[in-house]
Amino acid sequence: QKEVEQDPGPLSVPEGAIVSLNCTYSNSAFQYFMWYRQYSRKGPELLMYTYSSGNKEDGRFTAQVDKSSKYISLFIRDSQPSDSATYLCAMSDGGGFKTIFGAGTRLFVKA
Amino acid sequence: SAVISQKPSRDICQRGTSLTIQCQVDSQVTMMFWYRQQPGQSLTLIATANQGSEATYESGFVIDKFPISRPNLTFSTLTVSNMSPEDSSIYLCSVSGSGELFFGEGSRLTVL
């Protein structure tokens, strides 16, 4: 069993749709949960960062962590074509030195 | 934040050859990380490069295949040795800051 499971997609949605991206994990020691966004031919960039369980909102983006279910989500409201990218979930038990990544979900937002 | 430059951005290599990827950071950092990103697979840590000491390799990666140099606090190289088509991948250099990982744009290698 992989430590982090993420559906690779691709996921195609129309502009303005609400997007839900998800990951499950197996290691209960994970405390830090992140979403990275990776545009084509670019390196990943941190999008959202959450510590432990709960929700965090930043503009059109909301990250949710449910540690009891070992399940994390990223919601994108009013999706835009510029949101088209690969979204990687990531998690660590602290310090950022040993971060485990999901395989990434490719998202296409059609104008 | 950190700005990371990698060279080459892409290359096509012949089986059995070796290629060295360079990573330059715009600030001094203690640790630099090398990741591999294969199509449809998770971003996987190859090794952690510390200045002045041997790199620390993750399970499944060995120094003979992926030798790493770290001559100073802003630079590192990763060599992919005796390449096979299975080594075709994107290789990413990364540094850590304030709990966040910063990545270069990656080096896309295709091995024929």
Short mmCIF file of C-alpha atoms in Angstrom, two decimals:
data_model
loop_
_atom_site.label_atom_id
_atom_site.label_comp_id
_atom_site.label_asym_id
_atom_site.label_seq_id
_atom_site.Cartn_x
_atom_site.Cartn_y
_atom_site.Cartn_z
CA GLN A 1 0.00 0.00 0.00
CA LYS A 2 1.33 3.43 -0.95
CA GLU A 3 1.72 5.97 1.84
CA VAL A 4 -0.28 8.51 -0.15
CA GLU A 5 -2.94 7.72 -2.74
CA GLN A 6 -4.11 10.32 -5.24
CA ASP A 7 -6.19 9.82 -8.36
CA PRO A 8 -4.03 11.00 -11.31
CA GLY A 9 -7.06 12.03 -13.38
CA PRO A 10 -7.18 13.79 -15.75
CA LEU A 11 -10.08 15.82 -14.44
CA SER A 12 -11.77 18.12 -16.94
CA VAL A 13 -14.29 20.74 -15.80
CA PRO A 14 -15.95 23.80 -17.34
CA GLU A 15 -14.92 27.27 -16.26
CA GLY A 16 -16.72 28.34 -13.09
CA ALA A 17 -17.14 24.82 -11.74
CA ILE A 18 -16.25 23.78 -8.20
CA VAL A 19 -13.34 21.36 -8.23
CA SER A 20 -12.69 18.77 -5.54
CA LEU A 21 -9.28 17.09 -5.34
CA ASN A 22 -8.56 14.41 -2.78
CA CYS A 23 -5.87 12.25 -1.23
CA THR A 24 -5.83 9.45 1.30
CA TYR A 25 -2.86 8.45 3.39
CA SER A 26 -1.86 5.65 5.72
CA ASN A 27 0.69 7.13 8.12
CA SER A 28 -1.02 8.57 11.20
CA ALA A 29 2.20 10.41 12.13
CA PHE A 30 1.66 12.98 9.39
CA GLN A 31 0.91 16.38 10.91
CA TYR A 32 1.59 18.80 8.06
CA PHE A 33 -0.51 18.68 4.92
CA MET A 34 0.21 20.60 1.76
CA TRP A 35 -1.05 21.11 -1.75
CA TYR A 36 1.42 21.97 -4.47
CA ARG A 37 0.49 23.21 -7.92
CA GLN A 38 2.65 22.34 -10.89
CA TYR A 39 2.22 23.98 -14.26
CA SER A 40 3.48 22.23 -17.36
CA ARG A 41 7.30 22.28 -17.63
CA LYS A 42 7.61 23.98 -14.25
CA GLY A 43 8.52 22.84 -10.74
CA PRO A 44 5.83 22.44 -8.06
CA GLU A 45 4.88 25.51 -6.02
CA LEU A 46 3.24 25.50 -2.61
CA LEU A 47 -0.43 26.43 -2.82
CA MET A 48 -1.87 25.59 0.60
CA TYR A 49 -0.39 24.50 3.92
CA THR A 50 -2.37 23.08 6.85
CA TYR A 51 -1.29 21.81 10.22
CA SER A 52 -3.29 18.92 11.72
CA SER A 53 -7.05 18.67 11.16
CA GLY A 54 -9.41 21.39 10.04
CA ASN A 55 -10.06 23.77 7.19
CA LYS A 56 -8.04 26.57 5.70
CA GLU A 57 -9.29 29.05 3.15
CA ASP A 58 -7.30 31.28 0.82
CA GLY A 59 -9.31 33.11 -1.80
CA ARG A 60 -10.93 30.56 -4.10
CA PHE A 61 -9.04 27.68 -2.49
CA THR A 62 -10.04 25.67 0.59
CA ALA A 63 -7.97 22.87 2.09
CA GLN A 64 -9.56 20.33 4.41
CA VAL A 65 -7.87 17.74 6.57
CA ASP A 66 -9.68 14.88 8.31
CA LYS A 67 -7.07 13.02 10.29
CA SER A 68 -9.59 10.53 11.69
CA SER A 69 -10.28 9.34 8.14
CA LYS A 70 -6.76 10.04 6.86
CA TYR A 71 -8.30 12.07 4.07
CA ILE A 72 -7.39 15.50 2.71
CA SER A 73 -9.15 17.64 0.13
CA LEU A 74 -8.59 20.76 -1.92
CA PHE A 75 -11.60 22.67 -3.21
CA ILE A 76 -11.34 25.26 -5.96
CA ARG A 77 -14.32 27.57 -6.36
CA ASP A 78 -15.13 29.42 -9.57
CA SER A 79 -12.40 27.53 -11.40
CA GLN A 80 -10.52 29.38 -14.14
CA PRO A 81 -8.56 28.17 -17.17
CA SER A 82 -5.45 29.44 -15.37
CA ASP A 83 -6.09 26.79 -12.71
CA SER A 84 -5.26 24.11 -15.27
CA ALA A 85 -2.27 22.34 -13.77
CA THR A 86 -1.26 19.25 -11.85
CA TYR A 87 -2.10 19.37 -8.14
CA LEU A 88 0.05 17.31 -5.80
CA CYS A 89 -0.90 16.59 -2.24
CA ALA A 90 1.99 16.26 0.17
CA MET A 91 2.46 15.53 3.83
CA SER A 92 5.12 15.22 6.46
CA ASP A 93 5.50 14.47 10.13
CA GLY A 94 7.35 17.74 10.67
CA GLY A 95 10.16 19.95 9.50
CA GLY A 96 9.57 19.55 5.77
CA PHE A 97 12.64 17.40 5.46
CA LYS A 98 10.84 14.18 4.65
CA THR A 99 7.83 15.12 2.60
CA ILE A 100 5.78 12.42 0.91
CA PHE A 101 3.93 13.33 -2.26
CA GLY A 102 0.91 11.96 -4.04
CA ALA A 103 1.12 11.19 -7.74
CA GLY A 104 -0.69 14.41 -8.64
CA THR A 105 -4.06 15.05 -10.30
CA ARG A 106 -4.07 16.72 -13.71
CA LEU A 107 -6.81 19.34 -13.89
CA PHE A 108 -8.09 20.95 -17.07
CA VAL A 109 -10.49 23.89 -16.81
CA LYS A 110 -12.18 24.59 -20.12
CA ALA A 111 -13.15 28.14 -21.09
CA SER B 1 11.55 32.14 -0.84
CA ALA B 2 14.35 30.71 -2.93
CA VAL B 3 15.09 30.87 -6.63
CA ILE B 4 16.52 27.65 -8.01
CA SER B 5 18.11 27.26 -11.43
CA GLN B 6 18.67 23.87 -13.02
CA LYS B 7 20.66 22.89 -16.07
CA PRO B 8 20.02 21.29 -18.47
CA SER B 9 16.28 21.85 -18.72
CA ARG B 10 16.01 18.84 -20.99
CA ASP B 11 18.23 16.36 -22.76
CA ILE B 12 18.06 13.25 -24.88
CA CYS B 13 20.67 10.67 -23.93
CA GLN B 14 21.90 7.37 -25.23
CA ARG B 15 21.67 4.20 -23.20
CA GLY B 16 24.81 3.54 -21.14
CA THR B 17 25.91 7.16 -20.92
CA SER B 18 25.90 9.43 -17.87
CA LEU B 19 24.52 12.93 -17.44
CA THR B 20 25.16 15.52 -14.75
CA ILE B 21 22.43 17.93 -13.68
CA GLN B 22 23.40 21.19 -12.02
CA CYS B 23 21.40 23.07 -9.40
CA GLN B 24 22.13 26.63 -8.31
CA VAL B 25 20.28 28.38 -5.46
CA ASP B 26 20.20 32.15 -4.96
CA SER B 27 20.86 31.86 -1.21
CA GLN B 28 22.90 29.68 1.11
CA VAL B 29 21.06 26.59 2.29
CA THR B 30 22.09 23.74 4.53
CA MET B 31 20.28 20.95 2.75
CA MET B 32 19.40 20.44 -0.88
CA PHE B 33 17.14 17.66 -2.11
CA TRP B 34 16.98 15.75 -5.36
CA TYR B 35 13.65 14.33 -6.49
CA ARG B 36 12.57 12.17 -9.40
CA GLN B 37 9.19 12.61 -11.06
CA GLN B 38 8.22 9.77 -13.36
CA PRO B 39 5.03 9.91 -15.43
CA GLY B 40 1.99 8.97 -13.35
CA GLN B 41 4.07 8.39 -10.24
CA SER B 42 4.68 10.27 -7.02
CA LEU B 43 7.44 12.81 -6.68
CA THR B 44 10.10 10.64 -5.06
CA LEU B 45 13.05 11.77 -2.97
CA ILE B 46 16.34 10.39 -4.27
CA ALA B 47 18.73 11.88 -1.74
CA THR B 48 19.50 14.77 0.56
CA ALA B 49 22.72 16.65 -0.16
CA ASN B 50 24.54 18.24 2.75
CA GLN B 51 27.50 20.54 2.29
CA GLY B 52 30.69 18.95 3.55
CA SER B 53 29.37 15.43 3.98
CA GLU B 54 28.16 12.46 1.99
CA ALA B 55 24.66 12.63 0.58
CA THR B 56 21.97 10.60 2.31
CA TYR B 57 20.15 8.28 -0.10
CA GLU B 58 16.59 7.02 0.19
CA SER B 59 15.66 3.38 -0.06
CA GLY B 60 16.00 2.17 -3.64
CA PHE B 61 18.61 4.74 -4.64
CA VAL B 62 22.36 4.16 -4.49
CA ILE B 63 25.40 6.38 -4.78
CA ASP B 64 26.91 4.43 -7.69
CA LYS B 65 23.84 5.15 -9.80
CA PHE B 66 23.15 8.70 -8.58
CA PRO B 67 26.38 10.30 -7.35
CA ILE B 68 25.84 13.73 -5.83
CA SER B 69 28.25 16.57 -5.19
CA ARG B 70 27.71 19.52 -2.83
CA PRO B 71 30.81 21.70 -3.04
CA ASN B 72 29.26 24.76 -1.34
CA LEU B 73 26.06 26.09 0.23
CA THR B 74 24.49 27.27 -3.05
CA PHE B 75 25.30 24.52 -5.54
CA SER B 76 24.82 20.80 -6.07
CA THR B 77 25.01 18.29 -8.90
CA LEU B 78 23.26 15.00 -9.49
CA THR B 79 24.70 12.52 -11.97
CA VAL B 80 22.54 9.81 -13.50
CA SER B 81 25.01 7.06 -14.38
CA ASN B 82 24.90 4.30 -16.96
CA MET B 83 21.45 5.38 -18.05
CA SER B 84 18.72 3.08 -19.29
CA PRO B 85 15.28 3.96 -20.69
CA GLU B 86 13.85 3.41 -17.17
CA ASP B 87 15.79 6.52 -16.07
CA SER B 88 13.71 8.69 -18.38
CA SER B 89 12.15 11.13 -15.96
CA ILE B 90 12.08 14.66 -14.65
CA TYR B 91 14.72 15.32 -12.00
CA LEU B 92 14.05 18.19 -9.62
CA CYS B 93 16.30 20.05 -7.24
CA SER B 94 14.67 21.40 -4.08
CA VAL B 95 15.45 23.34 -0.92
CA SER B 96 13.47 23.77 2.27
CA GLY B 97 12.50 27.05 3.93
CA SER B 98 9.89 27.86 6.59
CA GLY B 99 8.35 24.41 6.23
CA GLU B 100 7.94 24.81 2.49
CA LEU B 101 9.81 23.11 -0.32
CA PHE B 102 11.00 25.25 -3.22
CA PHE B 103 11.71 23.54 -6.52
CA GLY B 104 13.66 24.23 -9.64
CA GLU B 105 11.92 23.87 -12.99
CA GLY B 106 13.31 20.39 -13.42
CA SER B 107 15.53 18.58 -15.89
CA ARG B 108 13.62 16.35 -18.30
CA LEU B 109 15.73 13.40 -19.40
CA THR B 110 14.83 11.03 -22.19
CA VAL B 111 17.00 7.94 -22.56
CA LEU B 112 16.91 6.13 -25.88
#
